[in-house]
Amino acid sequence: MSADEWCHTMDEFLGKQYVMVAHEHFDEYLVFLGLGYIYRKAAINLWPIHVLTRNEDGTYTFALKSKLASSSCTFKLGETFEETRADGVKVEALIILEGNVMRHTQIDSNGKISTHIREFYPDKLVVTTTAAGFDKTVTRVFNLVK
């Protein structure tokens, strides 16, 4: 599927806000990444809002926003870029969009590879995260903010 076909498919999800309502194995994943107790507890209790937008220059911006912390990245489809994760760590990232799915791969300086699959639906967003060397699958569910 070409980027133009994908854009047409994803248009209904662009600019919509999705708020996190549930998560499973997220704390264990943050431990795997090496984050400290206080940061992990804060991250788990943020309940962020997720927004994906397309910019005038054809790039996309993916943002997670909460009252205490926010992060965003701007990217071109299928091109590797440097991203700063919400925890401040710089990673090499690649985002591919196909149908209603956004595949986001991150590689940190220690070689840890994480893949976040975001599946957009009219009423929710489901994020599934896996990582090489991590034996669980993280699931986060976001509901559409109406």
CSV table of C-alpha atoms in Angstrom, one decimal:
chain,number,residue,atom,x,y,z
A,1,MET,CA,0.0,0.0,0.0
A,2,SER,CA,1.4,3.4,-0.9
A,3,ALA,CA,1.8,6.3,1.5
A,4,ASP,CA,-1.0,8.1,-0.4
A,5,GLU,CA,-3.4,5.1,-0.1
A,6,TRP,CA,-2.5,4.9,3.6
A,7,CYS,CA,-3.1,8.6,4.2
A,8,HIS,CA,-6.6,8.2,2.7
A,9,THR,CA,-7.3,5.2,5.0
A,10,MET,CA,-5.9,6.9,8.1
A,11,ASP,CA,-7.5,10.3,7.6
A,12,GLU,CA,-10.4,9.5,9.9
A,13,PHE,CA,-8.0,8.9,12.8
A,14,LEU,CA,-5.7,12.0,12.3
A,15,GLY,CA,-6.1,14.7,14.9
A,16,LYS,CA,-8.3,12.6,17.2
A,17,GLN,CA,-7.5,12.3,20.8
A,18,TYR,CA,-7.3,9.0,22.6
A,19,VAL,CA,-6.9,8.7,26.4
A,20,MET,CA,-5.3,5.7,28.1
A,21,VAL,CA,-7.8,3.7,30.1
A,22,ALA,CA,-5.9,0.4,30.8
A,23,HIS,CA,-2.5,-1.2,30.6
A,24,GLU,CA,-1.0,-4.6,31.2
A,25,HIS,CA,2.8,-5.3,31.8
A,26,PHE,CA,3.7,-1.7,31.3
A,27,ASP,CA,5.6,-1.5,34.6
A,28,GLU,CA,7.6,-4.6,33.8
A,29,TYR,CA,8.5,-3.1,30.4
A,30,LEU,CA,9.7,0.1,32.1
A,31,VAL,CA,11.9,-2.0,34.5
A,32,PHE,CA,13.3,-3.8,31.4
A,33,LEU,CA,14.2,-0.4,30.0
A,34,GLY,CA,16.1,0.4,33.2
A,35,LEU,CA,13.8,3.1,34.6
A,36,GLY,CA,13.8,3.8,38.3
A,37,TYR,CA,10.9,3.2,40.7
A,38,ILE,CA,9.8,6.9,41.0
A,39,TYR,CA,9.8,7.4,37.2
A,40,ARG,CA,7.9,4.2,36.6
A,41,LYS,CA,5.2,5.0,39.1
A,42,ALA,CA,4.8,8.4,37.6
A,43,ALA,CA,4.6,7.0,34.1
A,44,ILE,CA,2.0,4.4,35.0
A,45,ASN,CA,-0.2,7.0,36.6
A,46,LEU,CA,-0.1,9.7,33.9
A,47,TRP,CA,-3.0,8.3,31.7
A,48,PRO,CA,-1.8,10.3,28.7
A,49,ILE,CA,-3.7,11.4,25.6
A,50,HIS,CA,-2.4,10.2,22.2
A,51,VAL,CA,-2.7,12.3,19.1
A,52,LEU,CA,-1.4,11.6,15.5
A,53,THR,CA,-1.4,14.5,13.1
A,54,ARG,CA,-0.2,15.1,9.5
A,55,ASN,CA,1.7,18.4,9.0
A,56,GLU,CA,1.5,20.6,5.9
A,57,ASP,CA,5.0,19.5,4.8
A,58,GLY,CA,3.8,15.8,4.6
A,59,THR,CA,5.5,14.8,7.9
A,60,TYR,CA,3.6,13.4,10.8
A,61,THR,CA,3.7,14.3,14.5
A,62,PHE,CA,2.9,11.7,17.2
A,63,ALA,CA,2.3,13.2,20.6
A,64,LEU,CA,1.6,11.8,24.1
A,65,LYS,CA,0.2,14.5,26.4
A,66,SER,CA,-0.6,14.6,30.1
A,67,LYS,CA,-0.9,17.1,32.9
A,68,LEU,CA,2.6,16.3,34.2
A,69,ALA,CA,4.6,15.4,31.1
A,70,SER,CA,4.3,15.3,27.4
A,71,SER,CA,6.4,14.1,24.5
A,72,SER,CA,6.2,14.2,20.7
A,73,CYS,CA,8.1,13.3,17.6
A,74,THR,CA,7.9,14.4,14.1
A,75,PHE,CA,8.8,12.0,11.3
A,76,LYS,CA,8.6,11.1,7.7
A,77,LEU,CA,7.1,7.7,6.8
A,78,GLY,CA,9.6,5.0,6.4
A,79,GLU,CA,12.6,7.1,7.2
A,80,THR,CA,14.9,6.5,10.2
A,81,PHE,CA,15.1,9.4,12.6
A,82,GLU,CA,16.5,10.3,16.1
A,83,GLU,CA,13.8,10.4,18.7
A,84,THR,CA,13.9,11.3,22.3
A,85,ARG,CA,11.6,9.0,24.3
A,86,ALA,CA,9.4,10.3,27.1
A,87,ASP,CA,12.2,9.2,29.6
A,88,GLY,CA,14.7,11.5,27.9
A,89,VAL,CA,16.7,8.6,26.2
A,90,LYS,CA,17.6,9.2,22.5
A,91,VAL,CA,16.8,6.3,20.2
A,92,GLU,CA,16.9,5.5,16.5
A,93,ALA,CA,13.3,5.2,15.4
A,94,LEU,CA,11.4,4.2,12.3
A,95,ILE,CA,7.6,4.5,11.8
A,96,ILE,CA,5.7,2.7,9.1
A,97,LEU,CA,2.0,3.2,8.5
A,98,GLU,CA,-0.2,0.6,6.8
A,99,GLY,CA,-4.0,0.6,6.9
A,100,ASN,CA,-5.1,1.4,10.4
A,101,VAL,CA,-1.7,0.3,11.9
A,102,MET,CA,1.3,2.4,12.9
A,103,ARG,CA,4.5,0.3,13.5
A,104,HIS,CA,7.0,2.2,15.6
A,105,THR,CA,10.4,0.6,16.1
A,106,GLN,CA,13.0,2.1,18.5
A,107,ILE,CA,16.6,1.0,19.1
A,108,ASP,CA,18.4,2.5,22.1
A,109,SER,CA,22.2,2.9,22.5
A,110,ASN,CA,22.4,-0.4,24.3
A,111,GLY,CA,20.9,-2.2,21.3
A,112,LYS,CA,17.6,-2.8,22.9
A,113,ILE,CA,14.9,-3.0,20.2
A,114,SER,CA,11.3,-2.2,21.1
A,115,THR,CA,8.3,-2.3,18.7
A,116,HIS,CA,5.1,-0.5,19.4
A,117,ILE,CA,2.1,-1.5,17.2
A,118,ARG,CA,-0.7,1.1,17.3
A,119,GLU,CA,-4.0,-0.2,15.9
A,120,PHE,CA,-6.5,2.6,15.4
A,121,TYR,CA,-10.2,2.0,15.5
A,122,PRO,CA,-13.2,4.4,15.4
A,123,ASP,CA,-13.7,4.3,19.2
A,124,LYS,CA,-10.3,3.2,20.5
A,125,LEU,CA,-6.5,2.8,20.0
A,126,VAL,CA,-4.7,-0.4,21.1
A,127,VAL,CA,-1.0,-0.3,21.6
A,128,THR,CA,1.0,-3.5,21.8
A,129,THR,CA,4.6,-3.3,22.7
A,130,THR,CA,7.3,-6.1,22.4
A,131,ALA,CA,11.0,-5.9,22.9
A,132,ALA,CA,13.9,-8.3,22.1
A,133,GLY,CA,14.8,-9.9,25.4
A,134,PHE,CA,11.5,-9.0,27.1
A,135,ASP,CA,9.3,-12.1,27.6
A,136,LYS,CA,6.0,-10.3,28.0
A,137,THR,CA,3.8,-8.2,25.7
A,138,VAL,CA,2.6,-4.8,26.9
A,139,THR,CA,-0.9,-3.8,26.0
A,140,ARG,CA,-2.2,-0.3,26.5
A,141,VAL,CA,-5.8,0.7,25.6
A,142,PHE,CA,-6.8,4.2,24.7
A,143,ASN,CA,-10.5,5.3,24.3
A,144,LEU,CA,-11.5,8.1,21.9
A,145,VAL,CA,-12.1,11.4,23.7
A,146,LYS,CA,-15.5,12.6,22.6
